[in-house]
PDB file of C-alpha atoms in Angstrom:
ATOM      1  CA  UNK F 266     -23.152 -48.101   8.707  1.00  0.00           C
ATOM      2  CA  UNK F 267     -24.683 -46.976  12.176  1.00  0.00           C
ATOM      3  CA  UNK F 268     -23.005 -44.615  14.920  1.00  0.00           C
ATOM      4  CA  UNK F 269     -24.742 -46.666  17.661  1.00  0.00           C
ATOM      5  CA  UNK F 270     -21.046 -48.097  19.071  1.00  0.00           C
ATOM      6  CA  UNK F 271     -22.866 -50.130  22.340  1.00  0.00           C
ATOM      7  CA  UNK F 272     -23.465 -53.782  21.157  1.00  0.00           C
ATOM      8  CA  UNK F 273     -26.339 -53.638  24.344  1.00  0.00           C
ATOM      9  CA  UNK F 274     -28.537 -50.365  22.376  1.00  0.00           C
ATOM     10  CA  UNK F 275     -28.151 -52.571  18.904  1.00  0.00           C
ATOM     11  CA  UNK F 276     -27.717 -55.897  18.690  1.00  0.00           C
ATOM     12  CA  UNK F 277     -25.338 -57.717  15.254  1.00  0.00           C
ATOM     13  CA  UNK F 278     -29.112 -59.345  13.954  1.00  0.00           C
ATOM     14  CA  UNK F 279     -30.313 -55.874  14.418  1.00  0.00           C
ATOM     15  CA  UNK F 280     -27.661 -53.832  12.281  1.00  0.00           C
ATOM     16  CA  UNK F 281     -27.911 -56.716  10.072  1.00  0.00           C
ATOM     17  CA  UNK F 282     -31.326 -56.414   9.616  1.00  0.00           C
ATOM     18  CA  UNK F 283     -30.885 -52.798   9.336  1.00  0.00           C
ATOM     19  CA  UNK F 284     -28.119 -52.606   6.923  1.00  0.00           C
ATOM     20  CA  UNK F 285     -30.464 -55.441   4.652  1.00  0.00           C
ATOM     21  CA  UNK F 286     -33.342 -53.390   4.577  1.00  0.00           C
ATOM     22  CA  UNK F 287     -31.492 -49.651   3.985  1.00  0.00           C
ATOM     23  CA  UNK F 288     -30.062 -51.335   0.565  1.00  0.00           C
ATOM     24  CA  UNK F 289     -33.498 -52.799  -0.347  1.00  0.00           C
ATOM     25  CA  UNK F 290     -35.007 -49.368   0.117  1.00  0.00           C
ATOM     26  CA  UNK F 291     -31.399 -48.247  -2.311  1.00  0.00           C
ATOM     27  CA  UNK F 292     -32.192 -50.936  -4.441  1.00  0.00           C
ATOM     28  CA  UNK F 293     -36.718 -49.705  -5.258  1.00  0.00           C
ATOM     29  CA  UNK F 294     -35.107 -46.575  -5.707  1.00  0.00           C
ATOM     30  CA  UNK F 295     -32.204 -47.656  -8.055  1.00  0.00           C
ATOM     31  CA  UNK F 296     -34.329 -50.218  -9.947  1.00  0.00           C
ATOM     32  CA  UNK F 297     -37.519 -47.459  -9.592  1.00  0.00           C
ATOM     33  CA  UNK F 298     -34.966 -44.526 -11.359  1.00  0.00           C
ATOM     34  CA  UNK F 299     -34.095 -47.337 -14.367  1.00  0.00           C
ATOM     35  CA  UNK F 300     -36.727 -48.862 -15.541  1.00  0.00           C
ATOM     36  CA  UNK F 301     -39.205 -46.410 -15.585  1.00  0.00           C
ATOM     37  CA  UNK F 302     -37.068 -43.800 -16.825  1.00  0.00           C
ATOM     38  CA  UNK F 303     -37.193 -41.787 -13.913  1.00  0.00           C
ATOM     39  CA  UNK F 304     -33.039 -40.259 -14.505  1.00  0.00           C
ATOM     40  CA  UNK F 305     -34.511 -38.555 -17.603  1.00  0.00           C
ATOM     41  CA  UNK F 306     -36.932 -35.964 -17.047  1.00  0.00           C
ATOM     42  CA  UNK F 307     -39.202 -34.250 -19.030  1.00  0.00           C
ATOM     43  CA  UNK F 308     -39.283 -30.358 -18.309  1.00  0.00           C
ATOM     44  CA  UNK F 309     -36.681 -28.599 -16.213  1.00  0.00           C
ATOM     45  CA  UNK F 310     -39.519 -26.850 -13.904  1.00  0.00           C
ATOM     46  CA  UNK F 311     -39.747 -27.720 -10.711  1.00  0.00           C
ATOM     47  CA  UNK F 312     -43.712 -29.234 -10.953  1.00  0.00           C
ATOM     48  CA  UNK F 313     -42.721 -30.932 -13.823  1.00  0.00           C
ATOM     49  CA  UNK F 314     -40.262 -32.618 -12.311  1.00  0.00           C
ATOM     50  CA  UNK F 315     -43.041 -33.620  -9.662  1.00  0.00           C
ATOM     51  CA  UNK F 316     -45.562 -34.360 -11.354  1.00  0.00           C
ATOM     52  CA  UNK F 317     -42.715 -37.106 -13.335  1.00  0.00           C
ATOM     53  CA  UNK F 318     -41.952 -38.262 -10.503  1.00  0.00           C
ATOM     54  CA  UNK F 319     -45.377 -38.944  -8.949  1.00  0.00           C
ATOM     55  CA  UNK F 320     -46.705 -40.355 -12.263  1.00  0.00           C
ATOM     56  CA  UNK F 321     -43.524 -42.345 -11.950  1.00  0.00           C
ATOM     57  CA  UNK F 322     -44.199 -43.572  -8.008  1.00  0.00           C
ATOM     58  CA  UNK F 323     -48.350 -44.331  -9.210  1.00  0.00           C
ATOM     59  CA  UNK F 324     -47.722 -46.269 -12.094  1.00  0.00           C
ATOM     60  CA  UNK F 325     -44.154 -49.122 -10.432  1.00  0.00           C
ATOM     61  CA  UNK F 326     -47.193 -50.391  -7.848  1.00  0.00           C
ATOM     62  CA  UNK F 327     -48.960 -51.171 -10.825  1.00  0.00           C
ATOM     63  CA  UNK F 328     -46.266 -52.620 -13.290  1.00  0.00           C
ATOM     64  CA  UNK F 329     -44.789 -55.040  -9.732  1.00  0.00           C
ATOM     65  CA  UNK F 330     -47.732 -56.994  -9.779  1.00  0.00           C
ATOM     66  CA  UNK F 331     -48.297 -57.352 -13.191  1.00  0.00           C
ATOM     67  CA  UNK F 332     -44.435 -59.062 -13.089  1.00  0.00           C
ATOM     68  CA  UNK F 333     -45.594 -61.091 -10.467  1.00  0.00           C
ATOM     69  CA  UNK F 334     -48.258 -62.866 -12.649  1.00  0.00           C
ATOM     70  CA  UNK F 335     -46.365 -63.095 -15.408  1.00  0.00           C
ATOM     71  CA  UNK F 336     -44.011 -64.919 -13.531  1.00  0.00           C
ATOM     72  CA  UNK F 337     -47.019 -67.349 -12.424  1.00  0.00           C
ATOM     73  CA  UNK F 338     -48.162 -67.771 -15.550  1.00  0.00           C
ATOM     74  CA  UNK F 339     -44.596 -68.659 -16.757  1.00  0.00           C
ATOM     75  CA  UNK F 340     -43.939 -70.856 -13.610  1.00  0.00           C
ATOM     76  CA  UNK F 341     -40.931 -68.898 -13.181  1.00  0.00           C
ATOM     77  CA  UNK F 342     -40.290 -67.121  -9.913  1.00  0.00           C
ATOM     78  CA  UNK F 343     -40.621 -63.424  -9.674  1.00  0.00           C
ATOM     79  CA  UNK F 344     -37.168 -63.175  -9.785  1.00  0.00           C
ATOM     80  CA  UNK F 345     -36.775 -64.549 -13.323  1.00  0.00           C
ATOM     81  CA  UNK F 346     -39.031 -61.981 -15.012  1.00  0.00           C
ATOM     82  CA  UNK F 347     -37.264 -59.194 -16.050  1.00  0.00           C
ATOM     83  CA  UNK F 348     -39.256 -55.967 -15.292  1.00  0.00           C
ATOM     84  CA  UNK F 349     -36.634 -53.991 -17.287  1.00  0.00           C
ATOM     85  CA  UNK F 350     -38.497 -56.385 -20.511  1.00  0.00           C
ATOM     86  CA  UNK F 351     -41.852 -56.354 -18.883  1.00  0.00           C
ATOM     87  CA  UNK F 352     -42.015 -53.047 -19.194  1.00  0.00           C
ATOM     88  CA  UNK F 353     -41.101 -51.773 -22.669  1.00  0.00           C
ATOM     89  CA  UNK F 354     -43.684 -54.613 -23.670  1.00  0.00           C
ATOM     90  CA  UNK F 355     -46.436 -53.109 -22.014  1.00  0.00           C
ATOM     91  CA  UNK F 356     -45.958 -50.978 -25.790  1.00  0.00           C
ATOM     92  CA  UNK F 357     -46.881 -53.630 -27.735  1.00  0.00           C
ATOM     93  CA  UNK F 358     -49.540 -54.365 -26.275  1.00  0.00           C
ATOM     94  CA  UNK F 359     -50.922 -50.950 -26.127  1.00  0.00           C
ATOM     95  CA  UNK F 360     -50.838 -51.697 -30.008  1.00  0.00           C
ATOM     96  CA  UNK F 361     -52.861 -54.552 -29.431  1.00  0.00           C
ATOM     97  CA  UNK F 362     -55.479 -53.073 -27.982  1.00  0.00           C
ATOM     98  CA  UNK F 363     -55.353 -50.135 -31.363  1.00  0.00           C
ATOM     99  CA  UNK F 364     -55.813 -52.148 -33.573  1.00  0.00           C
ATOM    100  CA  UNK F 365     -58.907 -53.656 -32.070  1.00  0.00           C
ATOM    101  CA  UNK F 366     -58.041 -57.264 -29.965  1.00  0.00           C
ATOM    102  CA  UNK F 367     -58.750 -56.743 -26.378  1.00  0.00           C
ATOM    103  CA  UNK F 368     -55.615 -59.118 -25.100  1.00  0.00           C
ATOM    104  CA  UNK F 369     -55.433 -59.975 -21.752  1.00  0.00           C
ATOM    105  CA  UNK F 370     -52.011 -58.230 -20.645  1.00  0.00           C
ATOM    106  CA  UNK F 371     -50.915 -61.049 -18.749  1.00  0.00           C
ATOM    107  CA  UNK F 372     -51.594 -64.197 -21.171  1.00  0.00           C
ATOM    108  CA  UNK F 373     -50.584 -61.614 -23.930  1.00  0.00           C
ATOM    109  CA  UNK F 374     -47.150 -61.319 -22.434  1.00  0.00           C
ATOM    110  CA  UNK F 375     -46.484 -64.472 -21.498  1.00  0.00           C
ATOM    111  CA  UNK F 376     -47.388 -66.269 -25.025  1.00  0.00           C
ATOM    112  CA  UNK F 377     -44.403 -63.650 -25.796  1.00  0.00           C
ATOM    113  CA  UNK F 378     -41.726 -64.144 -23.587  1.00  0.00           C
ATOM    114  CA  UNK F 379     -39.188 -65.268 -25.344  1.00  0.00           C
ATOM    115  CA  UNK F 380     -39.697 -62.892 -28.175  1.00  0.00           C
ATOM    116  CA  UNK F 381     -40.148 -60.364 -25.099  1.00  0.00           C
ATOM    117  CA  UNK F 382     -36.823 -61.269 -23.604  1.00  0.00           C
ATOM    118  CA  UNK F 383     -39.183 -61.341 -20.041  1.00  0.00           C
ATOM    119  CA  UNK F 384     -37.236 -64.834 -19.002  1.00  0.00           C
ATOM    120  CA  UNK F 385     -33.803 -63.803 -17.340  1.00  0.00           C
ATOM    121  CA  UNK F 386     -30.267 -65.868 -18.523  1.00  0.00           C
ATOM    122  CA  UNK F 387     -29.223 -66.818 -15.366  1.00  0.00           C
ATOM    123  CA  UNK F 388     -25.685 -65.947 -15.060  1.00  0.00           C
ATOM    124  CA  UNK F 389     -22.206 -67.412 -13.755  1.00  0.00           C
ATOM    125  CA  UNK F 390     -21.249 -64.163 -11.766  1.00  0.00           C
ATOM    126  CA  UNK F 391     -25.215 -63.768 -10.492  1.00  0.00           C
ATOM    127  CA  UNK F 392     -25.092 -67.422  -9.219  1.00  0.00           C
ATOM    128  CA  UNK F 393     -22.290 -66.212  -7.522  1.00  0.00           C
ATOM    129  CA  UNK F 394     -23.383 -63.703  -6.644  1.00  0.00           C
ATOM    130  CA  UNK F 395     -26.734 -65.070  -4.893  1.00  0.00           C
ATOM    131  CA  UNK F 396     -24.660 -67.812  -2.776  1.00  0.00           C
ATOM    132  CA  UNK F 397     -22.401 -65.342  -1.308  1.00  0.00           C
ATOM    133  CA  UNK F 398     -25.797 -63.154  -0.453  1.00  0.00           C
ATOM    134  CA  UNK F 399     -27.163 -66.423   1.063  1.00  0.00           C
ATOM    135  CA  UNK F 400     -23.776 -67.117   3.148  1.00  0.00           C
ATOM    136  CA  UNK F 401     -23.718 -63.646   4.610  1.00  0.00           C
ATOM    137  CA  UNK F 402     -27.683 -63.671   5.432  1.00  0.00           C
ATOM    138  CA  UNK F 403     -27.121 -66.753   7.101  1.00  0.00           C
ATOM    139  CA  UNK F 404     -24.676 -65.014   9.060  1.00  0.00           C
ATOM    140  CA  UNK F 405     -26.111 -62.765  10.846  1.00  0.00           C
ATOM    141  CA  UNK F 406     -28.687 -64.965  12.772  1.00  0.00           C
ATOM    142  CA  UNK F 407     -26.304 -66.901  14.269  1.00  0.00           C
ATOM    143  CA  UNK F 408     -23.952 -63.743  16.104  1.00  0.00           C
ATOM    144  CA  UNK F 409     -23.632 -63.830  19.686  1.00  0.00           C
ATOM    145  CA  UNK F 410     -23.841 -60.586  21.084  1.00  0.00           C
ATOM    146  CA  UNK F 411     -21.674 -61.982  24.019  1.00  0.00           C
ATOM    147  CA  UNK F 412     -19.404 -63.919  21.852  1.00  0.00           C
ATOM    148  CA  UNK F 413     -15.699 -61.685  21.393  1.00  0.00           C
ATOM    149  CA  UNK F 414     -14.855 -64.508  18.582  1.00  0.00           C
ATOM    150  CA  UNK F 415     -14.632 -63.305  14.662  1.00  0.00           C
ATOM    151  CA  UNK F 416     -17.012 -65.821  12.662  1.00  0.00           C
ATOM    152  CA  UNK F 417     -15.832 -66.205   8.674  1.00  0.00           C
ATOM    153  CA  UNK F 418     -17.474 -66.634   6.303  1.00  0.00           C
ATOM    154  CA  UNK F 419     -15.330 -66.587   3.140  1.00  0.00           C
ATOM    155  CA  UNK F 420     -13.806 -62.853   2.701  1.00  0.00           C
ATOM    156  CA  UNK F 421     -17.404 -61.777   5.438  1.00  0.00           C
ATOM    157  CA  UNK F 422     -16.002 -61.244   9.327  1.00  0.00           C
ATOM    158  CA  UNK F 423     -18.168 -60.041  11.869  1.00  0.00           C
ATOM    159  CA  UNK F 424     -16.521 -59.234  14.617  1.00  0.00           C
ATOM    160  CA  UNK F 425     -17.650 -57.647  18.212  1.00  0.00           C
ATOM    161  CA  UNK F 426     -15.359 -55.876  20.363  1.00  0.00           C
ATOM    162  CA  UNK F 427     -16.076 -53.598  23.186  1.00  0.00           C
ATOM    163  CA  UNK F 428     -17.174 -50.338  20.954  1.00  0.00           C
ATOM    164  CA  UNK F 429     -19.176 -51.799  18.252  1.00  0.00           C
ATOM    165  CA  UNK F 430     -19.950 -54.163  15.314  1.00  0.00           C
ATOM    166  CA  UNK F 431     -17.667 -54.386  13.026  1.00  0.00           C
ATOM    167  CA  UNK F 432     -18.519 -55.655   9.498  1.00  0.00           C
ATOM    168  CA  UNK F 433     -15.423 -55.990   7.053  1.00  0.00           C
ATOM    169  CA  UNK F 434     -15.708 -57.134   2.869  1.00  0.00           C
ATOM    170  CA  UNK F 435     -12.961 -56.885   0.940  1.00  0.00           C
ATOM    171  CA  UNK F 436     -15.415 -56.833  -2.341  1.00  0.00           C
ATOM    172  CA  UNK F 437     -18.662 -55.810   0.584  1.00  0.00           C
ATOM    173  CA  UNK F 438     -19.420 -53.108  -2.509  1.00  0.00           C
ATOM    174  CA  UNK F 439     -19.434 -55.338  -4.963  1.00  0.00           C
ATOM    175  CA  UNK F 440     -22.253 -57.837  -3.577  1.00  0.00           C
ATOM    176  CA  UNK F 441     -24.225 -54.827  -2.318  1.00  0.00           C
ATOM    177  CA  UNK F 442     -23.988 -52.579  -4.355  1.00  0.00           C
ATOM    178  CA  UNK F 443     -26.317 -51.586  -7.016  1.00  0.00           C
ATOM    179  CA  UNK F 444     -24.276 -50.714 -10.790  1.00  0.00           C
ATOM    180  CA  UNK F 445     -24.220 -46.564 -10.426  1.00  0.00           C
ATOM    181  CA  UNK F 446     -24.863 -46.401  -6.872  1.00  0.00           C
ATOM    182  CA  UNK F 447     -22.214 -43.881  -5.952  1.00  0.00           C
ATOM    183  CA  UNK F 448     -21.041 -43.492  -2.397  1.00  0.00           C
TER     184      UNK F 448
END
């Protein structure tokens, strides 16, 4: 996690915040790669790869607010809208435009949300993972840097010792590691 061993240089709260930010960045790259098909390179030449990456990174900030607008139109939280399904649904919006229709993208997608599968189904494992993530997130702010006693929450234990803070978790990777990301 870090090579900073002194609690005076990096508090438990800062460590948790840094780790949370790291995984947000990792998750954003994984999501961008998977959803915008950046894992498949159209060309082998370096300049072509750079163009593909740049075009993908330019498109993602356009797609992300669209997902938020669709969520608002459907009165759903943004997390319930599948970015993976909104992206290919834009093909049908483009087809409607070529047929001479002039659809509002958000209303077009919202009207056909069920057909396109835009709203994610809630799965038991996601509810359990989210609940555990909430517990872990709630654990970090309560850690006192002067407290040398570990605080436990399920299988998570924050322990202060003289050298470092250790985060021990039996199933830690299952919670924070996005699918397909190798260590």
